[in-house]
Tab-separated table of C-alpha atoms in Angstrom:
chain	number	residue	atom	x	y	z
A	1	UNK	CA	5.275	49.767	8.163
A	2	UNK	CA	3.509	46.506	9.378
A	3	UNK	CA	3.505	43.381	6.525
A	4	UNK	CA	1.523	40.679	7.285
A	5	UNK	CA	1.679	37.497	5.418
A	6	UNK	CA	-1.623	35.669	4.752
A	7	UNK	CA	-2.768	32.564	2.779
A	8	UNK	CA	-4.326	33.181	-0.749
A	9	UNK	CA	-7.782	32.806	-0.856
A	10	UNK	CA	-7.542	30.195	-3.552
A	11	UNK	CA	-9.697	28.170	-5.565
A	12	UNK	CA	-9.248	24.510	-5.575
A	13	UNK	CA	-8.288	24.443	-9.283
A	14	UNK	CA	-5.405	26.318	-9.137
A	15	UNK	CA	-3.664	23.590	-7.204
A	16	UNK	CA	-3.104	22.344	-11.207
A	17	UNK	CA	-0.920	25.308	-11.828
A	18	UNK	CA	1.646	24.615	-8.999
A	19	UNK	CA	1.374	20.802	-9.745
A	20	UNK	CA	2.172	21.953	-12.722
A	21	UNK	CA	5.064	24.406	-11.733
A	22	UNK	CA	6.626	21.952	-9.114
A	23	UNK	CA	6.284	18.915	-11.513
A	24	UNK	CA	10.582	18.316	-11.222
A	25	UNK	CA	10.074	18.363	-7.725
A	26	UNK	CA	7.664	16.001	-7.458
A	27	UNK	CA	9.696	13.630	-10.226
A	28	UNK	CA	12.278	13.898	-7.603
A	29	UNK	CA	9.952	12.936	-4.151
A	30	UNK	CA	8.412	10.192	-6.741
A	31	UNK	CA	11.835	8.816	-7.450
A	32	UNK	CA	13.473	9.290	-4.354
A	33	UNK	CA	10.025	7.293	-2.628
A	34	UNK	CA	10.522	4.414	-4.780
A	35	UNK	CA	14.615	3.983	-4.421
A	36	UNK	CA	13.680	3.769	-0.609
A	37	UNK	CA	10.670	1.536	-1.110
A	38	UNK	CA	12.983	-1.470	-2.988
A	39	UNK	CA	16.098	-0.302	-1.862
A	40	UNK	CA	16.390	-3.233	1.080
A	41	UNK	CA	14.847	-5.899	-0.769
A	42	UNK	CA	16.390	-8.952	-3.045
A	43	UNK	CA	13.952	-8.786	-5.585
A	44	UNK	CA	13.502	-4.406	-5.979
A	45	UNK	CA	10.741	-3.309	-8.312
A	46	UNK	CA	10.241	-6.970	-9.422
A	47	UNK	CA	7.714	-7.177	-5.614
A	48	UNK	CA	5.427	-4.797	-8.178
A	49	UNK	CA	4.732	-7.339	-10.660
A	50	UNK	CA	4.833	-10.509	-8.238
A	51	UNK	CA	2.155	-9.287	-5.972
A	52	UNK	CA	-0.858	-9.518	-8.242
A	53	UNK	CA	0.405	-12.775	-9.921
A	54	UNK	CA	0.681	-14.616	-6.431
A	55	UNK	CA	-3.219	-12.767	-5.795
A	56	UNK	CA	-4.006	-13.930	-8.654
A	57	UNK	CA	-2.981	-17.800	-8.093
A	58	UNK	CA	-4.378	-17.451	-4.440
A	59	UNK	CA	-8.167	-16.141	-5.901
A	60	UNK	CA	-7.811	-18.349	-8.459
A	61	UNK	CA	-7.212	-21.544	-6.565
A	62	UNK	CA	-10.486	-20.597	-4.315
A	63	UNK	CA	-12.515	-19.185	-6.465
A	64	UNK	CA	-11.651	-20.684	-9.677
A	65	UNK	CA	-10.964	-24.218	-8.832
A	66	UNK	CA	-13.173	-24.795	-5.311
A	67	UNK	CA	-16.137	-22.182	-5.819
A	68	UNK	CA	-15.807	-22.622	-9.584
A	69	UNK	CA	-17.341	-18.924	-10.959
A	70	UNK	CA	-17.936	-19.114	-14.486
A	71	UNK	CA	-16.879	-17.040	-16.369
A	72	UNK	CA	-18.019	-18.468	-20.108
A	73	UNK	CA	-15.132	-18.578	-22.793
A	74	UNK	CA	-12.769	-16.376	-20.801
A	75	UNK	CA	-10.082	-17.836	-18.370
A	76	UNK	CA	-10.825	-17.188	-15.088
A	77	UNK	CA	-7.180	-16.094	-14.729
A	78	UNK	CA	-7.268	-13.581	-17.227
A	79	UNK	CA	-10.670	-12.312	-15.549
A	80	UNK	CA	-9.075	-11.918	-12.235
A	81	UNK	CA	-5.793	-10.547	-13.463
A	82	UNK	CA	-7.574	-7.669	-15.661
A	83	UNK	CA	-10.068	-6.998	-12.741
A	84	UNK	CA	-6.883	-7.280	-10.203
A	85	UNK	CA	-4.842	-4.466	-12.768
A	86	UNK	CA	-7.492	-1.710	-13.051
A	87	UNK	CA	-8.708	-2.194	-9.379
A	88	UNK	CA	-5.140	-1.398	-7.942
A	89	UNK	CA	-4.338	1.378	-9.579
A	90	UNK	CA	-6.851	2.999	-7.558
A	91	UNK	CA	-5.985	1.399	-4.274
A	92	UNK	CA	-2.152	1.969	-4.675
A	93	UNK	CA	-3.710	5.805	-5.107
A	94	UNK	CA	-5.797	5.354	-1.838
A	95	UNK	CA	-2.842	4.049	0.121
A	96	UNK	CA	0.052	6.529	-0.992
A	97	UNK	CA	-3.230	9.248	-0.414
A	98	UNK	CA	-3.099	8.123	3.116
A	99	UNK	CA	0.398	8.081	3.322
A	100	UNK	CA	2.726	10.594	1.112
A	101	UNK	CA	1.740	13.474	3.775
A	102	UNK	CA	2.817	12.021	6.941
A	103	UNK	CA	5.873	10.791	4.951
A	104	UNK	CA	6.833	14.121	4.057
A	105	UNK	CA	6.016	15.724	7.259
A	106	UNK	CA	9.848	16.800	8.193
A	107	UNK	CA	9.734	18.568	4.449
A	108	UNK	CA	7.229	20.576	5.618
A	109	UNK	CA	7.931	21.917	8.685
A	110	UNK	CA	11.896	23.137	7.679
A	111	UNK	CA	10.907	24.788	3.687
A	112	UNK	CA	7.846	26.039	1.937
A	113	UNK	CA	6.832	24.235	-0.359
A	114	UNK	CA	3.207	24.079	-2.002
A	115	UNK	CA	1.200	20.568	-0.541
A	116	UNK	CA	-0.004	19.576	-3.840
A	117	UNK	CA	3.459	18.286	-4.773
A	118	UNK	CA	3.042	15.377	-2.791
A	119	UNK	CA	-0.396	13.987	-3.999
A	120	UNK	CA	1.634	15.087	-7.409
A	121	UNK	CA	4.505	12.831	-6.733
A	122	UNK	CA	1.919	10.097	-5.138
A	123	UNK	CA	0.412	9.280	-8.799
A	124	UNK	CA	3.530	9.041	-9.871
A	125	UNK	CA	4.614	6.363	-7.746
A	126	UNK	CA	1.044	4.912	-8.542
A	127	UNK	CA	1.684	4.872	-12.515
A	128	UNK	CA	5.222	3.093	-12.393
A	129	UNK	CA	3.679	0.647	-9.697
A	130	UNK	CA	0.952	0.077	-12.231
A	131	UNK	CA	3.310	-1.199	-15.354
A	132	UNK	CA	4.600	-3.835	-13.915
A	133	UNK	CA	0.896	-5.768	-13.566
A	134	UNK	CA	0.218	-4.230	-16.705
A	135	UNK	CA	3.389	-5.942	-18.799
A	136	UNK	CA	2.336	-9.440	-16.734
A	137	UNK	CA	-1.373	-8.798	-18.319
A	138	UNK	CA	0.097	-8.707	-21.662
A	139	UNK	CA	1.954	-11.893	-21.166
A	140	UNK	CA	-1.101	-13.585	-20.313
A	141	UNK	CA	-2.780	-11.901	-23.221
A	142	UNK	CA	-0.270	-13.492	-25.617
A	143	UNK	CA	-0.485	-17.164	-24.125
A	144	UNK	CA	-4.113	-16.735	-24.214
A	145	UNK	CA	-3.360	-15.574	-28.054
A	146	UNK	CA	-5.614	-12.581	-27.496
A	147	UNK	CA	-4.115	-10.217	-29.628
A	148	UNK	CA	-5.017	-6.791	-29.626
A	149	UNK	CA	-8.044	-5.043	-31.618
A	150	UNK	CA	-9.859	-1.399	-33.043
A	151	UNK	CA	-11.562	-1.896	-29.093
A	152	UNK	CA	-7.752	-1.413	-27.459
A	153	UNK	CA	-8.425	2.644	-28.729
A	154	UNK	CA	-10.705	2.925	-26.078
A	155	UNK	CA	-7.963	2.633	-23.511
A	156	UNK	CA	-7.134	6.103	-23.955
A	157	UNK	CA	-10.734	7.728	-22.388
A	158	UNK	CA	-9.936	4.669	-19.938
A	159	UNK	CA	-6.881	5.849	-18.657
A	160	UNK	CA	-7.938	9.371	-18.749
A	161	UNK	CA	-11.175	7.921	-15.862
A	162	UNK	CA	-8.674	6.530	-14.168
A	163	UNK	CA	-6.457	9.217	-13.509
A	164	UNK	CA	-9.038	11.103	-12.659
A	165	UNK	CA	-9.970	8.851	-10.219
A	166	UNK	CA	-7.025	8.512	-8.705
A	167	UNK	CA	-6.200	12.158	-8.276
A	168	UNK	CA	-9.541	12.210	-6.164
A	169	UNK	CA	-8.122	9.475	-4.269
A	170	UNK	CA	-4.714	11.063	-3.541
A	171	UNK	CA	-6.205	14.552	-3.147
A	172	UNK	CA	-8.763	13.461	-0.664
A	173	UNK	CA	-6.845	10.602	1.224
A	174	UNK	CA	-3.805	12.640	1.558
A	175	UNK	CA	-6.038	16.164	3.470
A	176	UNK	CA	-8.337	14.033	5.406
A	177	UNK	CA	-5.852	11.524	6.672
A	178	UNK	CA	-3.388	14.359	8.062
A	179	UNK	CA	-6.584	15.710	9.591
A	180	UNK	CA	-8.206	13.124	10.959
A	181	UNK	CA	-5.846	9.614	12.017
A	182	UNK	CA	-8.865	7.804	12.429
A	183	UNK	CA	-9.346	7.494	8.595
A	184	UNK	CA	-5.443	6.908	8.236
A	185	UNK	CA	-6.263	3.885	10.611
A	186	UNK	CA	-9.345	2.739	8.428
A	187	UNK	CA	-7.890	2.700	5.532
A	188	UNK	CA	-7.969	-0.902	5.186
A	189	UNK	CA	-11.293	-1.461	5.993
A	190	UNK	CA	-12.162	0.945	2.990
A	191	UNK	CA	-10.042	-0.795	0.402
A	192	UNK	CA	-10.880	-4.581	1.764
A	193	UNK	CA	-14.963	-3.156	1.287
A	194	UNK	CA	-13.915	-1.630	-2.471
A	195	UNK	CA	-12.704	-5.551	-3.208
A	196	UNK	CA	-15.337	-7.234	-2.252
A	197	UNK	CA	-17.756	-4.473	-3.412
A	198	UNK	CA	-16.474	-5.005	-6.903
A	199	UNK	CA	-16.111	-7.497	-9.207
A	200	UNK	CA	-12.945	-8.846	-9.502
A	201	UNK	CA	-13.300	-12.645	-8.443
A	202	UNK	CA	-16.830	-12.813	-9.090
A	203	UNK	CA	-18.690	-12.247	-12.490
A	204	UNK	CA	-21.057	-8.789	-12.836
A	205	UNK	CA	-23.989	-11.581	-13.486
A	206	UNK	CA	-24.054	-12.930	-9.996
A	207	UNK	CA	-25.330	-9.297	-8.121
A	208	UNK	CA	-28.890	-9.180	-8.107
A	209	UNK	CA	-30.760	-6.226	-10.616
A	210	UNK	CA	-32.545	-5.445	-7.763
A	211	UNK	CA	-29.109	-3.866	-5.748
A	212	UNK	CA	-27.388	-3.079	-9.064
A	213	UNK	CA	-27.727	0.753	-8.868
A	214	UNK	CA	-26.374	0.629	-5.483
A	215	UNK	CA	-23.489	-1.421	-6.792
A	216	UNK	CA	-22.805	0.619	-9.796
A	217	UNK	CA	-22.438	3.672	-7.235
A	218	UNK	CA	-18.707	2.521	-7.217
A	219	UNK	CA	-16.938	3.418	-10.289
A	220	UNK	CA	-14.323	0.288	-9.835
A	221	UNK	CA	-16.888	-1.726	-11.280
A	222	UNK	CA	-17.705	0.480	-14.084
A	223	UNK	CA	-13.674	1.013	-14.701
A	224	UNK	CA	-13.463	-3.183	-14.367
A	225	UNK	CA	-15.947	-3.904	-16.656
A	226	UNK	CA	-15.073	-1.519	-19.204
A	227	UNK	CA	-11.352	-2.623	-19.187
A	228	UNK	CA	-12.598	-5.902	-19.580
A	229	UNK	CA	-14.853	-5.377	-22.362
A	230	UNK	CA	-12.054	-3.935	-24.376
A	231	UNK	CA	-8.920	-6.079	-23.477
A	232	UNK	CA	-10.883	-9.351	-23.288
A	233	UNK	CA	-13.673	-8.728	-25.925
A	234	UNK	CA	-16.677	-9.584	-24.230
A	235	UNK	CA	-19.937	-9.259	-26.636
A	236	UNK	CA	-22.084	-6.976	-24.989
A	237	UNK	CA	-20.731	-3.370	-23.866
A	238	UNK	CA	-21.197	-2.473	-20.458
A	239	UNK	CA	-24.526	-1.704	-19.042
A	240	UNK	CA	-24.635	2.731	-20.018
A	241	UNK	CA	-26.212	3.023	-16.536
A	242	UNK	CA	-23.266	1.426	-15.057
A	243	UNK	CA	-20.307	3.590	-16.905
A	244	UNK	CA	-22.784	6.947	-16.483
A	245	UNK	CA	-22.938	6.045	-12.590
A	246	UNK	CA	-19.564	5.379	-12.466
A	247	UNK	CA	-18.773	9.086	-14.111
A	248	UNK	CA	-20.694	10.335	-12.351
A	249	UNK	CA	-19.335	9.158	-8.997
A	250	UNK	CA	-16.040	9.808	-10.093
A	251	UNK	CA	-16.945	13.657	-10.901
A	252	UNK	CA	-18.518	14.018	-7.464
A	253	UNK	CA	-15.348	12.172	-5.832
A	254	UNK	CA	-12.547	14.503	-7.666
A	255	UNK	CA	-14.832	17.792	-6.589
A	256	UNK	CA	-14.940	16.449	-3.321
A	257	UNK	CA	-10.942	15.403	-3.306
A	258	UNK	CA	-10.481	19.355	-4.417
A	259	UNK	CA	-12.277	20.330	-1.969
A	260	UNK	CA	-11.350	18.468	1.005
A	261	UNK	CA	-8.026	19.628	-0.044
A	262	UNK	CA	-7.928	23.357	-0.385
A	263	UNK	CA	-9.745	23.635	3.304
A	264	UNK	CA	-7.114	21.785	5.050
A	265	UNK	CA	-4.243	22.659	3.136
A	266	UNK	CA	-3.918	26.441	5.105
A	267	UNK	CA	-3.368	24.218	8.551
A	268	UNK	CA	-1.615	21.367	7.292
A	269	UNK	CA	1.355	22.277	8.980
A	270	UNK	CA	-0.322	22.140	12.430
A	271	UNK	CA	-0.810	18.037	11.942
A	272	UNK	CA	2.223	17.030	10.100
């Protein structure tokens, strides 16, 4: 009698039920990822909040003090720093994308283990990451004395687009960078493009109307301008064409993460 052993046919949403079922495992990558990230260094998990305040000081000292954006009643600090929180989040989840299967490669090749543990473990690393610029935002909330409001309840639906934006990310990042190095090595170009692409040092006002629904085709600067309007209470909401883009672009890029994901992971074992 002759067994052969073959793949599952699966669907791309199923990869939720072993994320799911592997969840302690991927607490332990996450953890064990992060020990080894700070482990050599003076200052540990403390590099996570310093990073965006020295961006911050370096944008704002260019762009604050020798451009001189305006940004009406709002501190340009606080604009950058808010703008500087929600666009990393998803950067952080484009670089550990690019990088949490070649760092698990030896994992792979000795047990079986199922590949969406590692994008799993990825966002992990991407949410701690993400409270340490979060707790320096509040501190410059306070010595702003911008105290929170009814508007801070939209956070919630925030987060939630987020997530979901960095699971695309991770998914996609993670399968196409194993298969192809070439976007492993471009990487940077794509998240230096995503800055300047969105408005982080510069004001929404200053893009043209004309090349606004090519801009709002990114969802950073739907997911910047919304965090903005509810931690910094600006008047006017967002433009709705500019959050519906920005769903919309999200939707496409978490179908296309899912995707991307279930057709390479049957051979990622022959590129790890």
């Amino acid at each position: 009698m002759e067994t052969k052993i073959e793949p599952e046919n699966r669907l791309s949403f199923l990869f939720i039920r072993d994320a799911c079922s592997y969840f302690p495992v991927a607490r332990m990558f996450a953890g064990k990822t992060l020990k080894t990230k700070y482990r050599e260094t003076y200052l540990g998990p403390f590099w996570a909040f310093l990073q965006p305040l020295v961006h911050m000081m370096v944008l704002h000292f260019f762009f604050g003090l020798i451009v001189k954006f305006s940004t009406g009643d709002i501190p340009y600090s606080l604009h950058l720093l808010t703008g500087l929180v929600a666009f990393q989040f998803v950067t952080r989840s484009v670089n550990e994308g690019a990088a949490t299967i070649a760092r698990s490669g030896g994992i792979l090749t000795k047990i079986f283990l199922p590949r969406v543990i590692f994008p799993t473990s990825s966002l992990l690393i991407v949410i701690v990451d993400t409270t340490f610029p979060l707790v320096l935002l509040v501190m410059f909330l306070f010595y702003y004395d911008l105290t929170p409001s009814l508007r801070w309840l939209f956070l919630l639906p925030l987060v939630v687009w987020m997530t979901i934006l960095g699971i695309a990310c991770l998914l996609f990042f993670s399968a196409i960078c194993v298969r192809f190095n070439d976007f492993r090595m471009g990487v940077p170009i794509f998240t230096q493009l995503l800055f300047f692409g969105t408005p982080i040092f510069y004001p929404l006002s200053i893009v043209p109307k004309e090349f606004l629904w090519f801009y709002a085709i990114n969802p950073c600067v739907a997911i910047v301008e919304f965090f903005r309007w509810i931690v910094l209470g600006y008047e006017s909401f967002p433009e709705p064409s500019l959050i519906i883009s920005g769903l919309i672009t999200t939707v496409i890029c978490l179908v296309l993460g899912f995707l991307t994901f279930s057709i390479v992971d049957k051979e990622f074992y022959k590129y790890v």
